Amino acid sequence: MAIDFKQVDFTYQPGTPFETKALTDINLTIPDGSYTALIGHTGSGKSTLLQHLNALLKPTSGTVTIGERVITPATSNKDLKSLRQQVGIVFQFPENQLFEETVVKDIAFGPQNFGVSETEALETAEKMLTLVGLDKSLLDRSPFDLSGGQMRRVAIAGVLAMQPKILVLDEPTAGLDPQGRLDMMEMFARLRREQGLTVVLVTHQMDDVANYADHVIVMDQGRVVKTGTPQEIFKDPQWLVEHQLGLPKTTAFAQQLMAKGLQFNPIPLTEDQLAAALVAQLPATVFGGAESHDE
Amino acid sequence: MMNKLIFGRYIPGKSVIHHMDPRAKLLLSFYFIGIIFIANNWQTYVALFVFTLLAIKLSGVKWSFFINGVKPLIWLILFTVILQVLFSGSGGHVYFKWGIITISQLGLVNGIYIFCRFVLIIFMSTLLTLTTPPLELSDAIEYILMPLKVVHFPVYEVALMLSIALRFVPTLMDETEKIMNAQRARGVDFGEGNIFQQMRAIVPLLIPLFVSSFNRAEDLATAMEARGYQGGEGRSKFRILKWQARDSWATVSFVALTIILVVLRA
């Protein structure tokens, strides 16, 4: 399922004294099966754009095509449910959306809203809990007894239980410890591999963009200012600074090495790429020397 | 949705009215509501309207804000006016009579007066909230309640609760919006179906809101204690209210208005 924006404008509270324009002339495509990263500094319109992906907001002008459905300003709020099932959104701090008495009921809540029978929904819930890396013993606990990290996982499981085709993540790792962060990002990458999901990630972590995304959309002041592969986006540090963005740690380090005379082409984004590029540049004698030293 | 409500919002500005002492504004607004009931003929209502519109003009706030302030209440106003017109009995010329329903000249005139009173009260209170930041308002309330300390009324605590409540209204609104969106994305239909379905749909919104309010209260209390808060007694003040010449002039103009009303009154 691809998502296509054509000349989308969005204004909050149009026609009132508090009118604010959030999106201007957005044209973009999120290809089927891609891992798209949406970046831009705070207040650039990322979260507004994100709510267009499952018609929580409808454009003030222009059209959004989600799979087969076309959303225009005139689209009625009725029968958007099937759309919302296909596009699962994990909002920022999703642990705030938990409300049921038990973890299993909360995870099953989404599917049941979309007409899945109770027994089936509870079964899915159990599977999803394992999928997000939590123990089955938590199933009958109250979600409010869990730790922050566990609550986050339960909330994400609740979205995954709807079995969406597109998974939208709004800073899913904000406020998690490094291990939790890594686990979660690996889980999304695995889901995409195994289930052919399309993933849209909104993030401020350039390392995550470099490590996982294959398509990047950069936003500034409600406009899309650049789209491309991470390679294309990160090759111009000056431009990124102008748009109040940064480089992944690896790329920044590679830049420092380049200032000292090393050459990289293309510029490495991940640690593996950097290591490979460095090894390739090592003079053969260094290896020889080191080996002879060991003996 | 909720953001469309103008009533109770603050619009930053630099007018004379913005710079008035909040105590003066609050007391004079209440006073105004009191003197509206002196008016009993069209001359007095004209005087009141002229005064209100002048005050609005002075504030430099756009007219549309006031019109929008009346909009959400228009049905309530019309309902009251229509009841008044239909059931105020006979007086003057009777235009229509059917059972207990009578449309008379007196009823019509009363209806119009009630409409004017509503609009005037809403205009004046909208002017108060549009030109006064909520925190200043709660300072003013604290000052006005001070005499009640004699009867051991917990003035500081009430004022603190009030200012915290006011501070968190927009935060809670945002939070409500966020949770609503999150639950919509999980397939909840808000505002659809029969009344029981609608009430059931509120549960996934209310519980997270309560839970996050509890958490927030706990965090806030800890943060306040960590910063040395031990209760209201013996604290100094950062925002000091100052009564200035403009506040005295405002008071004088309200007294003048009262005199005019009494003179014009039939």
CSV table of C-alpha atoms in Angstrom, one decimal, chain A residues 13-18 51 54 56 77-78 81 84-85 87-89 91 96-99 106-107 109-111 113-114 144 158-159 162, chain B residues 3-6 9-11 62 64-65 68 175 178-189 192 203-205 207-209 211-212:
chain,number,residue,atom,x,y,z
A,13,GLN,CA,-9.0,26.1,12.8
A,14,PRO,CA,-9.6,27.7,9.4
A,15,GLY,CA,-11.9,30.7,9.5
A,16,THR,CA,-11.3,31.5,13.2
A,17,PRO,CA,-9.0,34.1,14.7
A,18,PHE,CA,-6.6,31.3,15.7
A,51,GLN,CA,-2.2,12.4,11.1
A,54,ASN,CA,-4.9,7.6,8.3
A,56,LEU,CA,-7.4,11.7,11.4
A,77,ASN,CA,-15.9,10.9,8.5
A,78,LYS,CA,-18.0,7.8,8.0
A,81,LYS,CA,-12.5,2.5,9.9
A,84,ARG,CA,-7.5,3.1,10.1
A,85,GLN,CA,-7.0,-0.6,10.5
A,87,VAL,CA,-2.6,2.2,8.8
A,88,GLY,CA,-1.5,1.7,12.4
A,89,ILE,CA,-0.2,4.8,14.1
A,91,PHE,CA,1.8,8.1,18.7
A,96,ASN,CA,-0.7,7.2,27.7
A,97,GLN,CA,-3.4,5.5,25.6
A,98,LEU,CA,-3.7,2.3,27.8
A,99,PHE,CA,-6.9,2.0,29.7
A,106,ASP,CA,-6.0,-3.6,26.1
A,107,ILE,CA,-4.1,-5.2,23.2
A,109,PHE,CA,-9.2,-3.6,22.1
A,110,GLY,CA,-8.0,-2.4,18.6
A,111,PRO,CA,-8.9,-5.6,16.7
A,113,ASN,CA,-13.1,-2.4,17.3
A,114,PHE,CA,-12.5,-3.6,13.8
A,144,PHE,CA,-0.8,0.6,35.1
A,158,GLY,CA,-2.0,-2.9,20.8
A,159,VAL,CA,-1.3,-1.2,17.5
A,162,MET,CA,-4.7,-4.6,14.3
B,3,ASN,CA,-10.2,25.0,20.2
B,4,LYS,CA,-13.1,26.9,18.6
B,5,LEU,CA,-14.2,28.1,22.0
B,6,ILE,CA,-13.2,31.7,22.4
B,9,ARG,CA,-9.1,32.7,26.2
B,10,TYR,CA,-6.4,35.3,26.6
B,11,ILE,CA,-5.2,37.3,23.6
B,62,LYS,CA,-11.0,42.4,17.0
B,64,SER,CA,-14.9,38.9,15.5
B,65,PHE,CA,-13.6,37.5,18.8
B,68,ASN,CA,-17.5,34.2,18.2
B,175,GLU,CA,-3.6,15.7,26.1
B,178,LYS,CA,-3.8,13.4,21.6
B,179,ILE,CA,-5.5,10.5,23.4
B,180,MET,CA,-8.6,10.9,21.3
B,181,ASN,CA,-6.5,10.7,18.1
B,182,ALA,CA,-4.6,7.6,19.4
B,183,GLN,CA,-7.9,5.9,20.3
B,184,ARG,CA,-9.4,6.9,16.9
B,185,ALA,CA,-6.4,5.3,15.3
B,186,ARG,CA,-7.3,2.1,17.2
B,187,GLY,CA,-10.8,2.2,15.8
B,188,VAL,CA,-12.9,4.1,18.4
B,189,ASP,CA,-15.7,6.2,16.9
B,192,GLU,CA,-21.2,8.2,16.7
B,203,VAL,CA,-14.2,5.3,28.6
B,204,PRO,CA,-10.9,4.8,26.6
B,205,LEU,CA,-10.5,8.6,26.7
B,207,ILE,CA,-9.4,6.6,32.1
B,208,PRO,CA,-6.1,7.6,30.5
B,209,LEU,CA,-6.9,11.2,31.2
B,211,VAL,CA,-4.4,8.3,35.2
B,212,SER,CA,-2.2,10.9,33.5
